[in-house]
Structures are given as structure tokens and as C-alpha cells.
Amino acid sequence: MNLKELLTVLPQYGLPHHALSNLMAKLTHCRNPTWKNLFIKTIVRLYGVNMAEAKYPDPDSYASFNEFFTRELQDGARTFASGRDELACPADGEVSQAGTIEAGRIFQAKGHDYSVLELLGGDAERAAAFSDGRFATIYLSPKDYHRLHMPLAGTLKEMIHVPGQLFSVNNTTVGAVPNLFARNERVACIFDTEAGPMALILVGAIFVSSVETVWHGVVTPPTVSQARVWQYGADAPTLAKGAEMGRFNMGSTIIVLFGPEQVAWHADLTAGRAVRLGESIGRHLV
């Protein structure tokens, strides 16, 4: 690690990750007008948040910082890829990495990788569906829209809440902490789709106060010591392409997985590229 990485990353190993995230949850849900308005306007100014595309453009109209952070967009602010075989981007953000899952391992950054098996909670049968498949990792910054949407239509089969740490997921930390996305707390959602099984993994991070889905509500907190698994049968929800599936209460990273020979990413879906919710990022091959 270089000096910047040492100063950024090493202190994180000793931080009380969950305690800090719980404190952030209290601050972001605070409804004191002076505090929440100052907090919101500071983030808007520092990160250049585009309030013109928000359903409620006035920063003072939100009851708490969290309501601002998980704000809705105006109708028509995003257009979803409409071709039958097109895959819609699930989030606003920046591509961290995208490519092929090689022998069950996903490239992270700078020589680091991690296993699908660990990422999905340690179940070999669950992980096998994605071995040698395709992955895309998208980082959401504080300026981004923080609701997550379906890349294509799917029926939910399983949700797994995997406990873990809460390292930052910024570029510096991703490049320096081995196995990061399989170390952090996460919620993995497995869908059946026209392109076979699809996994959407919502990865927690420092100060991410909670992760929720539209069918369950808040999944985390609570912090747990062992993975929790929900199986969905005849009453499983089916979500259309472009439908909201979840959100981060504070920002983080979403990882998309498909099985082998099911999808192809567009050639320009590469590390560092800015992406917008709904744009075409690839196509399915079946």
C-alpha cells in the first residue's frame, strides 16, 4: 500500500463499524429542521447533487436527511432500455469492475479477487449457478440516486443476509482491502429470469445505516452473527424490468451476477465509467 492507502485504510481495521453506522442512522433520521436542512444542503453543495431531477426539488421539503438521500426522481428522469434482450443498469453510479467470473472468482481491483461462494453466503449449490458467468460491480457515490431497480424482469427465489464488517467501498479501500465485498455485510437477492439465475447483491459499507427491499422492508439492521435465508415459493414476488427492488439508506455498492453464456456486457462497460439508471449495459443471449 502507498501512503494514501495506509492513511485511508489501516484505521478502518480498528473502527467499530456497526456502532458508527448505528450512530449515523440516528443522525440521518433526525427530524430537527436546523440540523437536517444544514446536513442536506451541505451534501448537495459538496457533491453537486442534481435536485432538478428529484420529485421534490426543494431540499427543505424532506423530513429527514434519510428521506432526502433515498429521494424519488421525477417521472421521466430516467429511461429504461426497452429492447427485449437489453439489460438495464440497476443504479446510478460508476462501474468499479465488470467482466467474467473465472473459476468461481470475481475480480475486485489491483490483484485482489474474491469467491462467489463467500459472496453468496457459503452455499455451494447457490454459487455454482454463477461460476464462469458474468459480473458487474457498480459504486454509488453520495450524489447518486440511491434506489435500485431490476435489470430485467425476474421472480424472486431467495434472499440471503450475510453478516460481516463495514469497510468503506470507495476506490482506495477497494484497491487495498483483500476480499472486501465478501467481508462486508450484504444482502443477496436471487431471481429467476429469461437469462437464467440473476443475483443482485447489495453491499453494506461504513455509515450505511440500513439496506431494504421492496418486498421485505428493512433487512439490516439488525446485525446478526449467522446468515439469514428467506426462500420464496408460490407467493414469490415477480418484478418487471425497471421496477424498484431495494434501496440503500446511505450509499454503497451493488453487484450483478449472471450464469455462464447467458449475458454479454457492452464493450464500454469498463472500470471507471459513469452509468445511469436504466441505460443499456448489455444484452442477454437466450
CSV table of C-alpha atoms in Angstrom, one decimal:
chain,number,residue,atom,x,y,z
A,1,MET,CA,0.0,0.0,0.0
A,2,ASN,CA,1.1,3.6,-0.7
A,3,LEU,CA,0.9,6.3,1.9
A,4,LYS,CA,-2.5,7.4,0.9
A,5,GLU,CA,-3.8,3.9,1.2
A,6,LEU,CA,-2.2,3.4,4.5
A,7,LEU,CA,-3.7,6.5,6.0
A,8,THR,CA,-7.1,5.7,4.5
A,9,VAL,CA,-7.4,2.0,5.0
A,10,LEU,CA,-5.4,0.9,8.1
A,11,PRO,CA,-7.5,3.0,10.6
A,12,GLN,CA,-10.6,1.2,9.3
A,13,TYR,CA,-9.5,-2.1,10.7
A,14,GLY,CA,-9.8,-0.8,14.2
A,15,LEU,CA,-13.1,1.1,13.8
A,16,PRO,CA,-16.3,-0.1,15.5
A,17,HIS,CA,-18.0,-0.3,12.1
A,18,HIS,CA,-21.5,-1.2,13.2
A,19,ALA,CA,-21.6,1.2,16.2
A,20,LEU,CA,-20.6,4.1,13.8
A,21,SER,CA,-23.3,3.0,11.3
A,22,ASN,CA,-25.9,2.9,14.1
A,23,LEU,CA,-24.9,6.4,15.1
A,24,MET,CA,-25.2,7.6,11.5
A,25,ALA,CA,-28.7,6.1,11.4
A,26,LYS,CA,-29.8,8.2,14.3
A,27,LEU,CA,-28.3,11.3,12.7
A,28,THR,CA,-29.8,10.7,9.3
A,29,HIS,CA,-33.2,10.1,10.7
A,30,CYS,CA,-33.2,13.1,12.9
A,31,ARG,CA,-36.1,15.5,12.1
A,32,ASN,CA,-34.7,18.6,13.8
A,33,PRO,CA,-35.2,21.2,11.0
A,34,THR,CA,-32.0,23.1,11.6
A,35,TRP,CA,-29.8,20.0,11.7
A,36,LYS,CA,-31.4,18.1,8.8
A,37,ASN,CA,-31.5,21.2,6.5
A,38,LEU,CA,-27.9,22.0,7.1
A,39,PHE,CA,-26.8,18.4,6.5
A,40,ILE,CA,-28.8,18.1,3.3
A,41,LYS,CA,-27.6,21.4,1.9
A,42,THR,CA,-24.0,20.6,2.7
A,43,ILE,CA,-24.2,17.3,0.8
A,44,VAL,CA,-26.0,19.0,-2.1
A,45,ARG,CA,-23.2,21.6,-2.3
A,46,LEU,CA,-20.2,19.4,-1.7
A,47,TYR,CA,-21.2,16.6,-4.1
A,48,GLY,CA,-23.2,18.6,-6.7
A,49,VAL,CA,-26.4,16.7,-6.2
A,50,ASN,CA,-28.8,17.5,-9.1
A,51,MET,CA,-32.0,18.4,-7.3
A,52,ALA,CA,-33.7,19.4,-10.5
A,53,GLU,CA,-34.4,15.8,-11.3
A,54,ALA,CA,-35.8,15.0,-7.9
A,55,LYS,CA,-39.5,14.6,-7.4
A,56,TYR,CA,-39.3,17.2,-4.7
A,57,PRO,CA,-36.5,19.6,-5.7
A,58,ASP,CA,-36.7,21.8,-2.5
A,59,PRO,CA,-34.0,20.4,-0.1
A,60,ASP,CA,-36.0,21.8,2.9
A,61,SER,CA,-39.1,19.7,1.9
A,62,TYR,CA,-37.6,16.5,3.3
A,63,ALA,CA,-38.5,15.5,6.8
A,64,SER,CA,-35.0,14.0,7.4
A,65,PHE,CA,-31.7,13.5,5.7
A,66,ASN,CA,-32.5,9.9,5.0
A,67,GLU,CA,-35.7,10.9,3.2
A,68,PHE,CA,-33.5,13.2,1.0
A,69,PHE,CA,-30.9,10.5,0.5
A,70,THR,CA,-33.5,8.0,-0.7
A,71,ARG,CA,-35.4,10.6,-2.7
A,72,GLU,CA,-37.6,9.7,-5.7
A,73,LEU,CA,-36.9,11.0,-9.1
A,74,GLN,CA,-39.3,12.9,-11.3
A,75,ASP,CA,-41.3,10.9,-13.8
A,76,GLY,CA,-39.3,10.6,-16.9
A,77,ALA,CA,-35.9,11.5,-15.3
A,78,ARG,CA,-34.6,8.1,-16.3
A,79,THR,CA,-35.4,6.0,-19.4
A,80,PHE,CA,-35.1,2.2,-19.2
A,81,ALA,CA,-33.6,0.1,-22.0
A,82,SER,CA,-36.7,-1.2,-23.8
A,83,GLY,CA,-35.3,-3.9,-26.1
A,84,ARG,CA,-36.4,-7.4,-25.1
A,85,ASP,CA,-32.8,-8.6,-24.8
A,86,GLU,CA,-31.3,-5.4,-23.3
A,87,LEU,CA,-30.1,-5.3,-19.7
A,88,ALA,CA,-30.9,-2.1,-17.9
A,89,CYS,CA,-28.4,-0.6,-15.5
A,90,PRO,CA,-29.7,-1.2,-11.9
A,91,ALA,CA,-28.4,2.1,-10.4
A,92,ASP,CA,-26.8,5.5,-11.0
A,93,GLY,CA,-23.1,5.3,-10.2
A,94,GLU,CA,-19.7,4.3,-11.5
A,95,VAL,CA,-18.5,0.9,-12.7
A,96,SER,CA,-16.0,-0.5,-10.3
A,97,GLN,CA,-15.3,-3.6,-12.4
A,98,ALA,CA,-17.2,-5.8,-14.9
A,99,GLY,CA,-16.3,-8.9,-16.7
A,100,THR,CA,-16.1,-12.7,-16.5
A,101,ILE,CA,-16.3,-14.8,-13.3
A,102,GLU,CA,-13.3,-17.1,-13.6
A,103,ALA,CA,-13.3,-20.4,-11.8
A,104,GLY,CA,-15.8,-19.0,-9.3
A,105,ARG,CA,-13.8,-15.9,-8.5
A,106,ILE,CA,-14.6,-12.2,-9.2
A,107,PHE,CA,-12.0,-9.5,-9.8
A,108,GLN,CA,-12.0,-6.8,-7.2
A,109,ALA,CA,-9.1,-4.4,-8.0
A,110,LYS,CA,-5.3,-4.3,-8.1
A,111,GLY,CA,-4.7,-8.0,-8.0
A,112,HIS,CA,-7.5,-8.7,-5.4
A,113,ASP,CA,-10.4,-11.1,-6.1
A,114,TYR,CA,-13.0,-12.9,-4.0
A,115,SER,CA,-15.2,-16.0,-4.4
A,116,VAL,CA,-18.8,-16.2,-5.4
A,117,LEU,CA,-19.2,-18.9,-2.8
A,118,GLU,CA,-18.2,-16.4,0.0
A,119,LEU,CA,-20.2,-13.6,-1.5
A,120,LEU,CA,-23.4,-15.5,-1.6
A,121,GLY,CA,-23.1,-16.9,1.9
A,122,GLY,CA,-21.2,-20.1,1.6
A,123,ASP,CA,-23.8,-22.4,-0.1
A,124,ALA,CA,-22.1,-24.4,-2.9
A,125,GLU,CA,-25.2,-25.1,-5.0
A,126,ARG,CA,-26.2,-21.4,-4.9
A,127,ALA,CA,-22.8,-20.3,-6.0
A,128,ALA,CA,-22.4,-22.9,-8.7
A,129,ALA,CA,-25.1,-21.3,-10.9
A,130,PHE,CA,-22.8,-18.3,-11.4
A,131,SER,CA,-19.4,-20.0,-11.8
A,132,ASP,CA,-17.8,-18.8,-15.1
A,133,GLY,CA,-20.7,-16.3,-15.6
A,134,ARG,CA,-20.6,-12.5,-15.8
A,135,PHE,CA,-20.4,-9.9,-13.1
A,136,ALA,CA,-20.7,-6.1,-12.9
A,137,THR,CA,-19.9,-4.0,-9.7
A,138,ILE,CA,-21.4,-0.5,-9.5
A,139,TYR,CA,-20.4,2.0,-6.8
A,140,LEU,CA,-23.0,4.6,-5.7
A,141,SER,CA,-21.5,7.9,-4.5
A,142,PRO,CA,-23.3,10.4,-2.2
A,143,LYS,CA,-24.5,12.4,-5.2
A,144,ASP,CA,-26.3,9.5,-6.8
A,145,TYR,CA,-29.9,8.3,-6.7
A,146,HIS,CA,-29.9,5.5,-4.1
A,147,ARG,CA,-32.8,3.3,-5.1
A,148,LEU,CA,-32.0,0.1,-7.0
A,149,HIS,CA,-34.0,-1.3,-9.9
A,150,MET,CA,-34.3,-4.5,-11.9
A,151,PRO,CA,-32.0,-5.0,-14.9
A,152,LEU,CA,-34.7,-7.3,-16.4
A,153,ALA,CA,-37.9,-9.0,-15.2
A,154,GLY,CA,-37.4,-11.6,-12.5
A,155,THR,CA,-39.2,-13.8,-9.9
A,156,LEU,CA,-37.6,-13.8,-6.5
A,157,LYS,CA,-36.4,-17.2,-5.3
A,158,GLU,CA,-34.1,-16.5,-2.4
A,159,MET,CA,-32.8,-13.7,-0.2
A,160,ILE,CA,-29.7,-14.1,2.0
A,161,HIS,CA,-28.5,-11.6,4.6
A,162,VAL,CA,-24.8,-12.3,5.2
A,163,PRO,CA,-23.2,-10.7,8.3
A,164,GLY,CA,-19.8,-9.0,8.1
A,165,GLN,CA,-17.8,-5.9,8.6
A,166,LEU,CA,-18.5,-2.5,7.1
A,167,PHE,CA,-15.3,-1.2,5.4
A,168,SER,CA,-15.7,1.8,3.1
A,169,VAL,CA,-16.3,0.9,-0.6
A,170,ASN,CA,-14.5,3.8,-2.1
A,171,ASN,CA,-11.8,3.2,-4.8
A,172,THR,CA,-8.9,3.5,-2.4
A,173,THR,CA,-10.3,0.9,0.1
A,174,VAL,CA,-11.5,-1.4,-2.7
A,175,GLY,CA,-7.9,-1.4,-4.1
A,176,ALA,CA,-6.3,-2.1,-0.8
A,177,VAL,CA,-8.5,-4.4,1.3
A,178,PRO,CA,-8.5,-8.1,0.2
A,179,ASN,CA,-11.8,-9.9,-0.2
A,180,LEU,CA,-13.6,-6.6,0.6
A,181,PHE,CA,-17.1,-7.4,-1.0
A,182,ALA,CA,-17.1,-10.8,0.6
A,183,ARG,CA,-16.1,-9.4,4.0
A,184,ASN,CA,-18.7,-6.6,4.2
A,185,GLU,CA,-22.3,-7.2,5.4
A,186,ARG,CA,-24.6,-7.7,2.4
A,187,VAL,CA,-28.0,-8.7,1.2
A,188,ALA,CA,-28.1,-11.1,-1.8
A,189,CYS,CA,-31.3,-11.5,-3.8
A,190,ILE,CA,-31.5,-14.4,-6.3
A,191,PHE,CA,-34.1,-14.1,-9.2
A,192,ASP,CA,-35.2,-16.4,-11.9
A,193,THR,CA,-35.1,-14.5,-15.2
A,194,GLU,CA,-35.2,-15.1,-19.0
A,195,ALA,CA,-31.4,-15.1,-18.8
A,196,GLY,CA,-31.4,-17.8,-16.1
A,197,PRO,CA,-30.5,-17.0,-12.4
A,198,MET,CA,-29.6,-13.4,-11.6
A,199,ALA,CA,-28.1,-12.3,-8.3
A,200,LEU,CA,-28.3,-8.7,-7.1
A,201,ILE,CA,-26.1,-8.2,-4.1
A,202,LEU,CA,-26.5,-5.0,-2.0
A,203,VAL,CA,-23.2,-4.5,-0.2
A,204,GLY,CA,-23.1,-2.5,3.0
A,205,ALA,CA,-20.4,-0.1,4.0
A,206,ILE,CA,-19.2,2.2,6.8
A,207,PHE,CA,-22.1,4.6,7.7
A,208,VAL,CA,-24.6,2.7,5.6
A,209,SER,CA,-27.3,2.6,8.2
A,210,SER,CA,-29.6,0.0,6.5
A,211,VAL,CA,-30.4,-1.9,3.4
A,212,GLU,CA,-34.0,-2.6,2.5
A,213,THR,CA,-36.0,-4.3,-0.3
A,214,VAL,CA,-39.5,-3.6,-1.6
A,215,TRP,CA,-40.9,-7.0,-0.6
A,216,HIS,CA,-39.4,-7.3,2.9
A,217,GLY,CA,-38.7,-3.8,4.1
A,218,VAL,CA,-35.6,-3.2,6.2
A,219,VAL,CA,-33.3,-6.3,6.1
A,220,THR,CA,-30.4,-4.8,8.1
A,221,PRO,CA,-30.2,-3.8,10.8
A,222,PRO,CA,-30.3,-6.0,12.9
A,223,THR,CA,-26.7,-7.1,12.8
A,224,VAL,CA,-26.6,-10.9,13.1
A,225,SER,CA,-23.9,-13.5,13.8
A,226,GLN,CA,-25.0,-16.0,11.2
A,227,ALA,CA,-26.5,-15.7,7.7
A,228,ARG,CA,-30.3,-15.5,7.4
A,229,VAL,CA,-32.0,-17.1,4.4
A,230,TRP,CA,-35.5,-16.5,3.1
A,231,GLN,CA,-36.9,-18.9,0.5
A,232,TYR,CA,-39.8,-17.9,-1.8
A,233,GLY,CA,-42.3,-20.3,-3.3
A,234,ALA,CA,-45.7,-20.0,-4.9
A,235,ASP,CA,-46.2,-16.5,-3.5
A,236,ALA,CA,-42.8,-15.2,-4.7
A,237,PRO,CA,-42.9,-11.6,-6.0
A,238,THR,CA,-42.2,-11.0,-9.7
A,239,LEU,CA,-40.7,-7.6,-10.6
A,240,ALA,CA,-40.8,-6.1,-14.0
A,241,LYS,CA,-37.6,-4.7,-15.7
A,242,GLY,CA,-37.0,-1.3,-14.3
A,243,ALA,CA,-39.1,-1.8,-11.2
A,244,GLU,CA,-37.6,-0.7,-7.9
A,245,MET,CA,-36.2,-3.6,-5.9
A,246,GLY,CA,-34.4,-2.0,-3.0
A,247,ARG,CA,-32.5,0.9,-1.6
A,248,PHE,CA,-29.5,1.9,0.5
A,249,ASN,CA,-30.1,4.2,3.5
A,250,MET,CA,-26.8,5.9,2.8
A,251,GLY,CA,-24.8,4.7,-0.2
A,252,SER,CA,-22.7,1.7,-1.2
A,253,THR,CA,-22.3,-0.8,-4.0
A,254,ILE,CA,-24.5,-3.2,-6.0
A,255,ILE,CA,-23.0,-6.3,-7.6
A,256,VAL,CA,-24.9,-8.1,-10.5
A,257,LEU,CA,-24.3,-11.7,-11.4
A,258,PHE,CA,-25.4,-13.9,-14.2
A,259,GLY,CA,-24.6,-17.5,-15.1
A,260,PRO,CA,-22.3,-18.6,-17.9
A,261,GLU,CA,-23.2,-17.9,-21.6
A,262,GLN,CA,-26.3,-16.0,-20.6
A,263,VAL,CA,-25.4,-12.4,-21.0
A,264,ALA,CA,-22.8,-10.2,-22.7
A,265,TRP,CA,-21.9,-6.7,-21.3
A,266,HIS,CA,-21.4,-3.9,-23.8
A,267,ALA,CA,-17.7,-3.4,-24.6
A,268,ASP,CA,-17.6,0.0,-23.0
A,269,LEU,CA,-18.8,-1.3,-19.6
A,270,THR,CA,-15.4,-0.9,-18.0
A,271,ALA,CA,-13.9,0.3,-14.7
A,272,GLY,CA,-14.3,4.0,-14.1
A,273,ARG,CA,-17.2,4.5,-16.4
A,274,ALA,CA,-20.1,6.6,-15.1
A,275,VAL,CA,-23.5,4.9,-15.6
A,276,ARG,CA,-27.1,6.0,-15.2
A,277,LEU,CA,-30.0,4.0,-14.0
A,278,GLY,CA,-31.9,2.4,-16.9
A,279,GLU,CA,-29.3,2.7,-19.6
A,280,SER,CA,-28.4,-0.4,-21.6
A,281,ILE,CA,-25.4,-2.1,-20.2
A,282,GLY,CA,-25.6,-5.4,-22.1
A,283,ARG,CA,-27.9,-8.0,-23.6
A,284,HIS,CA,-29.0,-11.5,-22.7
A,285,LEU,CA,-28.2,-14.2,-25.2
A,286,VAL,CA,-31.1,-16.6,-24.7
